[in-house]
Amino acid sequence: MPALPTKLPNTGTTIFTVMSALATEHGAVNLGQGFPDFGADPALLQAVTDAMVAGHNQYPPMSGVPALRQVVAAKLNGLYGSAYDADLDITITAGGTQGIFTALQACVGAGDEVIILEPAYDSYDPAIRLAGARPVGVPMTPDYRIDWAAVRAAITPRTRAIVINTPHNPSGRVATHDDLLELQCLAEQHDLFVISDEVYGHMVFDDAPHESVARYPALRERSFLVNSFGKTLHVTGWKVGFVAAPPALSAAFRRLHQYTVFTVHTPTQHAIAAYLANPAPWQGLSNFYQAKRDAFRAALAATPLKLLPCEGTYFQTVDYSAVSDLPELEFAKWLTTEIGVAAIPLSVFYQQPQERRHVRFCFAKRNETLAEAASRLKDLAGRP
Ligand code: PMP
């Protein structure tokens, strides 16, 4: 057999797979990987069956089912005052991951640098490398805000793009209006593309707005806005999302999309289009997760874990330095095997692992699951 070429020599198994396997093996409450442990709306599930029975089972157009693209464009334009065109600007993707991956392949290449803000979701780095470009990790501030001075300092003549993520996984922070203005200014000044990962855009708490790039005309013109129905509709396994970008960017995106994915599961697209005719599910999502956040934080208050701010997403980051001196990965494994609650160490979201004694819990779980996890975490109190 010939040698297998290794395009990602330093990439192992993603932490999410590792921690989920460990949680299953040890019967731990899995607050590691970010997925709900409750079902989706039965009406949405029924809509998929209805679409299949109605005969929507063949290839849809390459860019996605028109009804779904129309719903997406109307939703974005209504929420953010944009003017996305359903035919030219919206492409339905196999989840947010493919949207990010293909957007990066479309806009950067050999010799380019792409700025990512660390801690950064773990799919950005390999996607940038596979495009032939170099990921440049810029640390966020100690309280997980975007450090614009550090971003400016990292920009070189080779910088072609920046990836941002708000609400931010893993920290749970959200970008502000001023952040977006800074981003817009930098992107214009240095002629950068922006990949805006907004998969948690309907999970922003305490009445704060979601600062989408779609709100900022000069930013919108150079951005690939990525979203995922998996997060918004509690169906992470469906892997359906979209990318919104102006016509030239969407055309570049689709050139690659048509020969990699070509298109996405037809009946699911019809079902989501029909289901989204009612805005109530996504309009209520922030309140739904805010209630879970509040209950989970209240329960964790009885543990020695220090709660960091959570402004959006379904992740709560905690500081465990009152409990242990273990490095984050070892602590997360210990927590899973000994205490019975799986978490994700933040150290894995950096190119050069940082050790801050921070781990992330996912609270997209039934109230009973969260209560069970909190009661197990109370056992931390007496630990050395
Ligand atoms: N971006 C972020 C920040 C995420 O947390 C996730 C999912 N965990 C994705 C993108 C990928 O979304 P999808 O599952 O739709 O590919």
GROMACS .gro file of C-alpha atoms and ligand atoms in nm:
model
  400
    1MET     CA    1   0.000   0.000   0.000
    2PRO     CA    2   0.127   0.351  -0.071
    3ALA     CA    3   0.183   0.587   0.222
    4LEU     CA    4  -0.124   0.786   0.318
    5PRO     CA    5  -0.061   1.158   0.276
    6THR     CA    6  -0.110   1.343   0.602
    7LYS     CA    7  -0.257   1.686   0.551
    8LEU     CA    8  -0.317   1.741   0.923
    9PRO     CA    9  -0.019   1.572   1.089
   10ASN     CA   10  -0.078   1.719   1.434
   11THR     CA   11  -0.450   1.662   1.457
   12GLY     CA   12  -0.583   1.390   1.685
   13THR     CA   13  -0.937   1.294   1.781
   14THR     CA   14  -1.152   1.592   1.876
   15ILE     CA   15  -1.193   1.649   2.250
   16PHE     CA   16  -1.571   1.620   2.215
   17THR     CA   17  -1.545   1.259   2.098
   18VAL     CA   18  -1.287   1.179   2.366
   19MET     CA   19  -1.494   1.319   2.653
   20SER     CA   20  -1.824   1.174   2.530
   21ALA     CA   21  -1.665   0.827   2.510
   22LEU     CA   22  -1.522   0.867   2.862
   23ALA     CA   23  -1.860   0.984   2.994
   24THR     CA   24  -2.034   0.678   2.848
   25GLU     CA   25  -1.767   0.443   2.982
   26HIS     CA   26  -1.798   0.580   3.337
   27GLY     CA   27  -2.172   0.648   3.344
   28ALA     CA   28  -2.103   1.020   3.391
   29VAL     CA   29  -2.357   1.296   3.330
   30ASN     CA   30  -2.236   1.427   2.996
   31LEU     CA   31  -2.214   1.806   3.015
   32GLY     CA   32  -1.916   1.792   2.779
   33GLN     CA   33  -2.023   1.787   2.415
   34GLY     CA   34  -2.275   2.056   2.319
   35PHE     CA   35  -2.599   1.881   2.235
   36PRO     CA   36  -2.944   1.872   2.396
   37ASP     CA   37  -3.055   1.559   2.581
   38PHE     CA   38  -3.421   1.646   2.517
   39GLY     CA   39  -3.626   1.593   2.203
   40ALA     CA   40  -3.711   1.839   1.928
   41ASP     CA   41  -4.064   1.971   1.871
   42PRO     CA   42  -4.278   1.676   1.745
   43ALA     CA   43  -4.426   1.912   1.485
   44LEU     CA   44  -4.080   1.953   1.330
   45LEU     CA   45  -4.023   1.576   1.326
   46GLN     CA   46  -4.364   1.522   1.167
   47ALA     CA   47  -4.282   1.783   0.903
   48VAL     CA   48  -3.986   1.569   0.783
   49THR     CA   49  -4.213   1.265   0.742
   50ASP     CA   50  -4.472   1.482   0.568
   51ALA     CA   51  -4.209   1.610   0.325
   52MET     CA   52  -4.095   1.257   0.242
   53VAL     CA   53  -4.451   1.133   0.193
   54ALA     CA   54  -4.523   1.435  -0.025
   55GLY     CA   55  -4.243   1.314  -0.254
   56HIS     CA   56  -3.963   1.559  -0.170
   57ASN     CA   57  -3.696   1.293  -0.201
   58GLN     CA   58  -3.483   1.383  -0.503
   59TYR     CA   59  -3.196   1.627  -0.546
   60PRO     CA   60  -3.294   1.981  -0.461
   61PRO     CA   61  -3.120   2.275  -0.631
   62MET     CA   62  -2.750   2.288  -0.548
   63SER     CA   63  -2.784   2.598  -0.330
   64GLY     CA   64  -3.077   2.454  -0.134
   65VAL     CA   65  -3.458   2.424  -0.141
   66PRO     CA   66  -3.591   2.765  -0.254
   67ALA     CA   67  -3.856   2.780   0.021
   68LEU     CA   68  -3.587   2.739   0.287
   69ARG     CA   69  -3.358   2.999   0.132
   70GLN     CA   70  -3.652   3.240   0.122
   71VAL     CA   71  -3.736   3.180   0.487
   72VAL     CA   72  -3.371   3.231   0.585
   73ALA     CA   73  -3.333   3.553   0.385
   74ALA     CA   74  -3.660   3.693   0.521
   75LYS     CA   75  -3.560   3.607   0.878
   76LEU     CA   76  -3.214   3.766   0.850
   77ASN     CA   77  -3.347   4.075   0.675
   78GLY     CA   78  -3.628   4.116   0.929
   79LEU     CA   79  -3.397   4.077   1.227
   80TYR     CA   80  -3.091   4.268   1.111
   81GLY     CA   81  -3.209   4.512   0.843
   82SER     CA   82  -3.001   4.338   0.576
   83ALA     CA   83  -3.107   4.279   0.217
   84TYR     CA   84  -2.992   3.924   0.146
   85ASP     CA   85  -3.131   3.779  -0.174
   86ALA     CA   86  -3.266   3.425  -0.135
   87ASP     CA   87  -3.136   3.314  -0.474
   88LEU     CA   88  -2.797   3.481  -0.485
   89ASP     CA   89  -2.686   3.511  -0.124
   90ILE     CA   90  -2.809   3.209   0.073
   91THR     CA   91  -2.666   2.856   0.047
   92ILE     CA   92  -2.793   2.566   0.256
   93THR     CA   93  -2.504   2.365   0.403
   94ALA     CA   94  -2.436   2.040   0.586
   95GLY     CA   95  -2.430   2.219   0.922
   96GLY     CA   96  -2.221   2.507   1.045
   97THR     CA   97  -1.899   2.307   1.016
   98GLN     CA   98  -1.927   2.270   0.639
   99GLY     CA   99  -2.026   2.634   0.608
  100ILE     CA  100  -1.710   2.743   0.790
  101PHE     CA  101  -1.492   2.492   0.605
  102THR     CA  102  -1.612   2.582   0.256
  103ALA     CA  103  -1.612   2.956   0.327
  104LEU     CA  104  -1.246   2.933   0.426
  105GLN     CA  105  -1.155   2.726   0.119
  106ALA     CA  106  -1.333   2.989  -0.091
  107CYS     CA  107  -1.153   3.294   0.041
  108VAL     CA  108  -0.799   3.201   0.151
  109GLY     CA  109  -0.511   3.004   0.003
  110ALA     CA  110  -0.140   2.930   0.020
  111GLY     CA  111   0.062   3.201   0.192
  112ASP     CA  112  -0.239   3.369   0.353
  113GLU     CA  113  -0.284   3.419   0.725
  114VAL     CA  114  -0.618   3.392   0.901
  115ILE     CA  115  -0.677   3.535   1.247
  116ILE     CA  116  -0.870   3.325   1.496
  117LEU     CA  117  -0.955   3.443   1.846
  118GLU     CA  118  -0.850   3.201   2.115
  119PRO     CA  119  -1.003   3.009   2.280
  120ALA     CA  120  -1.136   2.914   1.934
  121TYR     CA  121  -1.383   2.645   1.827
  122ASP     CA  122  -1.172   2.353   1.716
  123SER     CA  123  -1.277   2.324   1.351
  124TYR     CA  124  -1.130   2.660   1.243
  125ASP     CA  125  -0.763   2.568   1.266
  126PRO     CA  126  -0.773   2.251   1.050
  127ALA     CA  127  -1.005   2.416   0.796
  128ILE     CA  128  -0.756   2.703   0.755
  129ARG     CA  129  -0.463   2.462   0.722
  130LEU     CA  130  -0.647   2.253   0.462
  131ALA     CA  131  -0.696   2.573   0.263
  132GLY     CA  132  -0.316   2.604   0.261
  133ALA     CA  133  -0.323   2.911   0.485
  134ARG     CA  134  -0.181   2.969   0.831
  135PRO     CA  135  -0.402   3.012   1.139
  136VAL     CA  136  -0.282   3.294   1.364
  137GLY     CA  137  -0.423   3.255   1.715
  138VAL     CA  138  -0.486   3.582   1.901
  139PRO     CA  139  -0.572   3.534   2.269
  140MET     CA  140  -0.884   3.701   2.405
  141THR     CA  141  -0.853   3.912   2.721
  142PRO     CA  142  -0.841   3.723   3.054
  143ASP     CA  143  -1.219   3.771   3.087
  144TYR     CA  144  -1.277   3.645   2.732
  145ARG     CA  145  -1.342   3.969   2.549
  146ILE     CA  146  -1.194   4.035   2.206
  147ASP     CA  147  -0.855   4.202   2.252
  148TRP     CA  148  -0.859   4.445   1.959
  149ALA     CA  149  -0.512   4.580   2.034
  150ALA     CA  150  -0.378   4.225   2.007
  151VAL     CA  151  -0.576   4.166   1.687
  152ARG     CA  152  -0.431   4.483   1.532
  153ALA     CA  153  -0.081   4.377   1.635
  154ALA     CA  154  -0.129   4.037   1.468
  155ILE     CA  155  -0.230   4.178   1.129
  156THR     CA  156   0.039   4.152   0.860
  157PRO     CA  157   0.032   4.213   0.483
  158ARG     CA  158  -0.051   3.842   0.450
  159THR     CA  159  -0.365   3.855   0.666
  160ARG     CA  160  -0.660   3.774   0.443
  161ALA     CA  161  -0.941   3.685   0.681
  162ILE     CA  162  -1.058   3.677   1.042
  163VAL     CA  163  -1.292   3.427   1.203
  164ILE     CA  164  -1.521   3.558   1.475
  165ASN     CA  165  -1.774   3.372   1.686
  166THR     CA  166  -2.053   3.540   1.880
  167PRO     CA  167  -2.208   3.422   2.107
  168HIS     CA  168  -1.876   3.262   2.184
  169ASN     CA  169  -1.807   2.895   2.238
  170PRO     CA  170  -1.651   2.806   2.482
  171SER     CA  171  -1.664   3.121   2.700
  172GLY     CA  172  -2.032   3.216   2.668
  173ARG     CA  173  -1.942   3.580   2.604
  174VAL     CA  174  -2.118   3.788   2.338
  175ALA     CA  175  -1.963   4.055   2.117
  176THR     CA  176  -2.084   4.413   2.163
  177HIS     CA  177  -2.180   4.687   1.918
  178ASP     CA  178  -1.835   4.841   1.971
  179ASP     CA  179  -1.670   4.506   1.890
  180LEU     CA  180  -1.853   4.492   1.560
  181LEU     CA  181  -1.758   4.851   1.480
  182GLU     CA  182  -1.393   4.767   1.551
  183LEU     CA  183  -1.419   4.461   1.333
  184GLN     CA  184  -1.579   4.658   1.052
  185CYS     CA  185  -1.308   4.923   1.072
  186LEU     CA  186  -1.025   4.667   1.069
  187ALA     CA  187  -1.177   4.460   0.791
  188GLU     CA  188  -1.213   4.765   0.570
  189GLN     CA  189  -0.874   4.909   0.655
  190HIS     CA  190  -0.690   4.582   0.585
  191ASP     CA  191  -0.926   4.445   0.320
  192LEU     CA  192  -1.012   4.126   0.510
  193PHE     CA  193  -1.279   3.864   0.461
  194VAL     CA  194  -1.480   3.781   0.772
  195ILE     CA  195  -1.612   3.437   0.862
  196SER     CA  196  -1.877   3.504   1.124
  197ASP     CA  197  -1.979   3.195   1.317
  198GLU     CA  198  -2.322   3.283   1.458
  199VAL     CA  199  -2.451   2.933   1.534
  200TYR     CA  200  -2.562   3.047   1.884
  201GLY     CA  201  -2.720   3.368   1.754
  202HIS     CA  202  -3.062   3.285   1.900
  203MET     CA  203  -2.918   3.226   2.247
  204VAL     CA  204  -2.834   3.570   2.385
  205PHE     CA  205  -2.942   3.651   2.739
  206ASP     CA  206  -3.060   3.942   2.954
  207ASP     CA  207  -3.223   4.122   2.659
  208ALA     CA  208  -2.890   4.193   2.488
  209PRO     CA  209  -2.905   4.200   2.106
  210HIS     CA  210  -2.726   3.947   1.889
  211GLU     CA  211  -2.461   4.151   1.710
  212SER     CA  212  -2.471   3.982   1.371
  213VAL     CA  213  -2.239   4.101   1.093
  214ALA     CA  214  -2.562   4.132   0.893
  215ARG     CA  215  -2.645   4.450   1.088
  216TYR     CA  216  -2.336   4.633   0.954
  217PRO     CA  217  -2.351   4.704   0.579
  218ALA     CA  218  -1.977   4.746   0.522
  219LEU     CA  219  -1.910   4.427   0.717
  220ARG     CA  220  -2.187   4.231   0.551
  221GLU     CA  221  -2.026   4.301   0.212
  222ARG     CA  222  -1.715   4.105   0.305
  223SER     CA  223  -1.859   3.842   0.540
  224PHE     CA  224  -1.965   3.481   0.524
  225LEU     CA  225  -2.234   3.458   0.794
  226VAL     CA  226  -2.261   3.098   0.916
  227ASN     CA  227  -2.551   2.949   1.110
  228SER     CA  228  -2.680   2.603   1.202
  229PHE     CA  229  -3.037   2.481   1.243
  230GLY     CA  230  -2.901   2.206   1.467
  231LYS     CA  231  -2.851   2.454   1.751
  232THR     CA  232  -3.163   2.659   1.694
  233LEU     CA  233  -3.406   2.366   1.656
  234HIS     CA  234  -3.249   2.118   1.905
  235VAL     CA  235  -3.146   1.877   1.626
  236THR     CA  236  -2.765   1.883   1.621
  237GLY     CA  237  -2.755   1.546   1.443
  238TRP     CA  238  -2.938   1.675   1.138
  239LYS     CA  239  -2.637   1.880   1.029
  240VAL     CA  240  -2.823   2.141   0.829
  241GLY     CA  241  -2.720   2.506   0.830
  242PHE     CA  242  -2.666   2.796   0.595
  243VAL     CA  243  -2.419   3.054   0.477
  244ALA     CA  244  -2.530   3.406   0.390
  245ALA     CA  245  -2.287   3.613   0.184
  246PRO     CA  246  -2.308   3.872  -0.095
  247PRO     CA  247  -2.323   3.742  -0.453
  248ALA     CA  248  -1.950   3.734  -0.536
  249LEU     CA  249  -1.867   3.555  -0.211
  250SER     CA  250  -2.161   3.317  -0.248
  251ALA     CA  251  -2.060   3.236  -0.606
  252ALA     CA  252  -1.708   3.146  -0.487
  253PHE     CA  253  -1.859   2.940  -0.205
  254ARG     CA  254  -2.093   2.753  -0.438
  255ARG     CA  255  -1.814   2.666  -0.684
  256LEU     CA  256  -1.663   2.451  -0.407
  257HIS     CA  257  -1.990   2.345  -0.246
  258GLN     CA  258  -2.118   2.189  -0.571
  259TYR     CA  259  -1.825   1.946  -0.594
  260THR     CA  260  -1.796   1.859  -0.226
  261VAL     CA  261  -2.144   1.838  -0.074
  262PHE     CA  262  -2.347   1.944  -0.381
  263THR     CA  263  -2.663   1.957  -0.173
  264VAL     CA  264  -2.825   1.867   0.158
  265HIS     CA  265  -3.101   1.621   0.260
  266THR     CA  266  -3.412   1.736   0.073
  267PRO     CA  267  -3.704   1.645   0.307
  268THR     CA  268  -3.531   1.805   0.605
  269GLN     CA  269  -3.495   2.131   0.415
  270HIS     CA  270  -3.866   2.131   0.329
  271ALA     CA  271  -3.954   2.050   0.689
  272ILE     CA  272  -3.743   2.331   0.832
  273ALA     CA  273  -3.886   2.576   0.577
  274ALA     CA  274  -4.242   2.487   0.680
  275TYR     CA  275  -4.160   2.485   1.051
  276LEU     CA  276  -3.991   2.826   1.047
  277ALA     CA  277  -4.309   2.987   0.913
  278ASN     CA  278  -4.386   3.014   1.284
  279PRO     CA  279  -4.121   3.234   1.449
  280ALA     CA  280  -4.218   3.136   1.806
  281PRO     CA  281  -3.962   2.853   1.850
  282TRP     CA  282  -3.653   3.061   1.774
  283GLN     CA  283  -3.799   3.378   1.925
  284GLY     CA  284  -3.840   3.193   2.255
  285LEU     CA  285  -3.500   3.027   2.250
  286SER     CA  286  -3.307   3.290   2.445
  287ASN     CA  287  -3.559   3.280   2.729
  288PHE     CA  288  -3.564   2.901   2.723
  289TYR     CA  289  -3.186   2.877   2.766
  290GLN     CA  290  -3.166   3.174   3.000
  291ALA     CA  291  -3.393   2.985   3.243
  292LYS     CA  292  -3.163   2.682   3.220
  293ARG     CA  293  -2.858   2.900   3.270
  294ASP     CA  294  -3.010   3.060   3.580
  295ALA     CA  295  -3.117   2.728   3.733
  296PHE     CA  296  -2.778   2.569   3.663
  297ARG     CA  297  -2.585   2.866   3.803
  298ALA     CA  298  -2.802   2.869   4.114
  299ALA     CA  299  -2.734   2.497   4.167
  300LEU     CA  300  -2.358   2.541   4.112
  301ALA     CA  301  -2.347   2.819   4.369
  302ALA     CA  302  -2.341   2.541   4.632
  303THR     CA  303  -2.011   2.406   4.492
  304PRO     CA  304  -1.658   2.549   4.521
  305LEU     CA  305  -1.658   2.620   4.145
  306LYS     CA  306  -1.637   2.987   4.049
  307LEU     CA  307  -1.887   3.082   3.782
  308LEU     CA  308  -1.766   3.298   3.494
  309PRO     CA  309  -2.013   3.529   3.315
  310CYS     CA  310  -2.247   3.356   3.068
  311GLU     CA  311  -2.410   3.603   2.828
  312GLY     CA  312  -2.510   3.362   2.552
  313THR     CA  313  -2.468   3.007   2.408
  314TYR     CA  314  -2.557   2.702   2.617
  315PHE     CA  315  -2.218   2.682   2.787
  316GLN     CA  316  -2.116   2.774   3.139
  317THR     CA  317  -1.744   2.812   3.205
  318VAL     CA  318  -1.617   2.766   3.561
  319ASP     CA  319  -1.289   2.827   3.741
  320TYR     CA  320  -1.196   2.522   3.950
  321SER     CA  321  -0.881   2.660   4.112
  322ALA     CA  322  -1.039   2.631   4.460
  323VAL     CA  323  -1.071   2.256   4.400
  324SER     CA  324  -0.763   2.133   4.217
  325ASP     CA  325  -0.423   2.219   4.074
  326LEU     CA  326  -0.454   1.963   3.796
  327PRO     CA  327  -0.409   2.084   3.438
  328GLU     CA  328  -0.743   2.133   3.261
  329LEU     CA  329  -0.749   1.815   3.051
  330GLU     CA  330  -0.652   1.599   3.347
  331PHE     CA  331  -0.907   1.773   3.568
  332ALA     CA  332  -1.185   1.720   3.310
  333LYS     CA  333  -1.098   1.350   3.290
  334TRP     CA  334  -1.085   1.322   3.670
  335LEU     CA  335  -1.419   1.500   3.703
  336THR     CA  336  -1.570   1.254   3.456
  337THR     CA  337  -1.430   0.936   3.609
  338GLU     CA  338  -1.435   1.026   3.982
  339ILE     CA  339  -1.720   1.274   4.024
  340GLY     CA  340  -1.932   1.153   3.733
  341VAL     CA  341  -1.975   1.477   3.540
  342ALA     CA  342  -1.810   1.530   3.199
  343ALA     CA  343  -1.677   1.875   3.107
  344ILE     CA  344  -1.456   2.020   2.834
  345PRO     CA  345  -1.117   2.176   2.921
  346LEU     CA  346  -1.069   2.519   2.767
  347SER     CA  347  -0.699   2.447   2.708
  348VAL     CA  348  -0.783   2.248   2.395
  349PHE     CA  349  -0.920   2.560   2.222
  350TYR     CA  350  -0.570   2.710   2.185
  351GLN     CA  351  -0.279   2.642   1.950
  352GLN     CA  352  -0.044   2.667   2.249
  353PRO     CA  353  -0.244   2.513   2.536
  354GLN     CA  354  -0.319   2.765   2.812
  355GLU     CA  355  -0.371   2.650   3.169
  356ARG     CA  356  -0.618   2.871   3.352
  357ARG     CA  357  -0.810   2.609   3.553
  358HIS     CA  358  -1.119   2.665   3.339
  359VAL     CA  359  -1.361   2.400   3.214
  360ARG     CA  360  -1.689   2.432   3.024
  361PHE     CA  361  -2.023   2.268   3.102
  362CYS     CA  362  -2.307   2.240   2.849
  363PHE     CA  363  -2.647   2.322   3.002
  364ALA     CA  364  -2.860   2.223   2.700
  365LYS     CA  365  -2.997   1.946   2.917
  366ARG     CA  366  -3.321   1.845   3.088
  367ASN     CA  367  -3.365   2.006   3.428
  368GLU     CA  368  -3.328   1.662   3.593
  369THR     CA  369  -2.993   1.610   3.418
  370LEU     CA  370  -2.867   1.950   3.534
  371ALA     CA  371  -2.988   1.884   3.889
  372GLU     CA  372  -2.814   1.544   3.895
  373ALA     CA  373  -2.490   1.699   3.767
  374ALA     CA  374  -2.508   1.978   4.026
  375SER     CA  375  -2.570   1.733   4.307
  376ARG     CA  376  -2.264   1.528   4.203
  377LEU     CA  377  -2.056   1.846   4.180
  378LYS     CA  378  -2.144   1.929   4.542
  379ASP     CA  379  -1.912   1.639   4.632
  380LEU     CA  380  -1.625   1.859   4.519
  381ALA     CA  381  -1.660   2.057   4.841
  382GLY     CA  382  -1.455   1.823   5.059
  383ARG     CA  383  -1.187   1.749   4.798
  384PRO     CA  384  -0.824   1.846   4.843
  385PMP     N1  385  -1.939   2.665   1.548
  385PMP     C1  386  -1.947   2.651   1.680
  385PMP     C2  387  -1.895   2.762   1.766
  385PMP     C3  388  -2.002   2.536   1.737
  385PMP     O1  389  -2.009   2.524   1.869
  385PMP     C4  390  -2.050   2.433   1.651
  385PMP     C5  391  -2.110   2.305   1.705
  385PMP     N2  392  -2.062   2.261   1.824
  385PMP     C6  393  -2.040   2.450   1.514
  385PMP     C7  394  -1.984   2.567   1.465
  385PMP     C8  395  -2.082   2.345   1.417
  385PMP     O2  396  -2.217   2.338   1.393
  385PMP     P1  397  -2.279   2.212   1.317
  385PMP     O3  398  -2.298   2.103   1.417
  385PMP     O4  399  -2.405   2.261   1.259
  385PMP     O5  400  -2.180   2.170   1.212
   0.00000   0.00000   0.00000
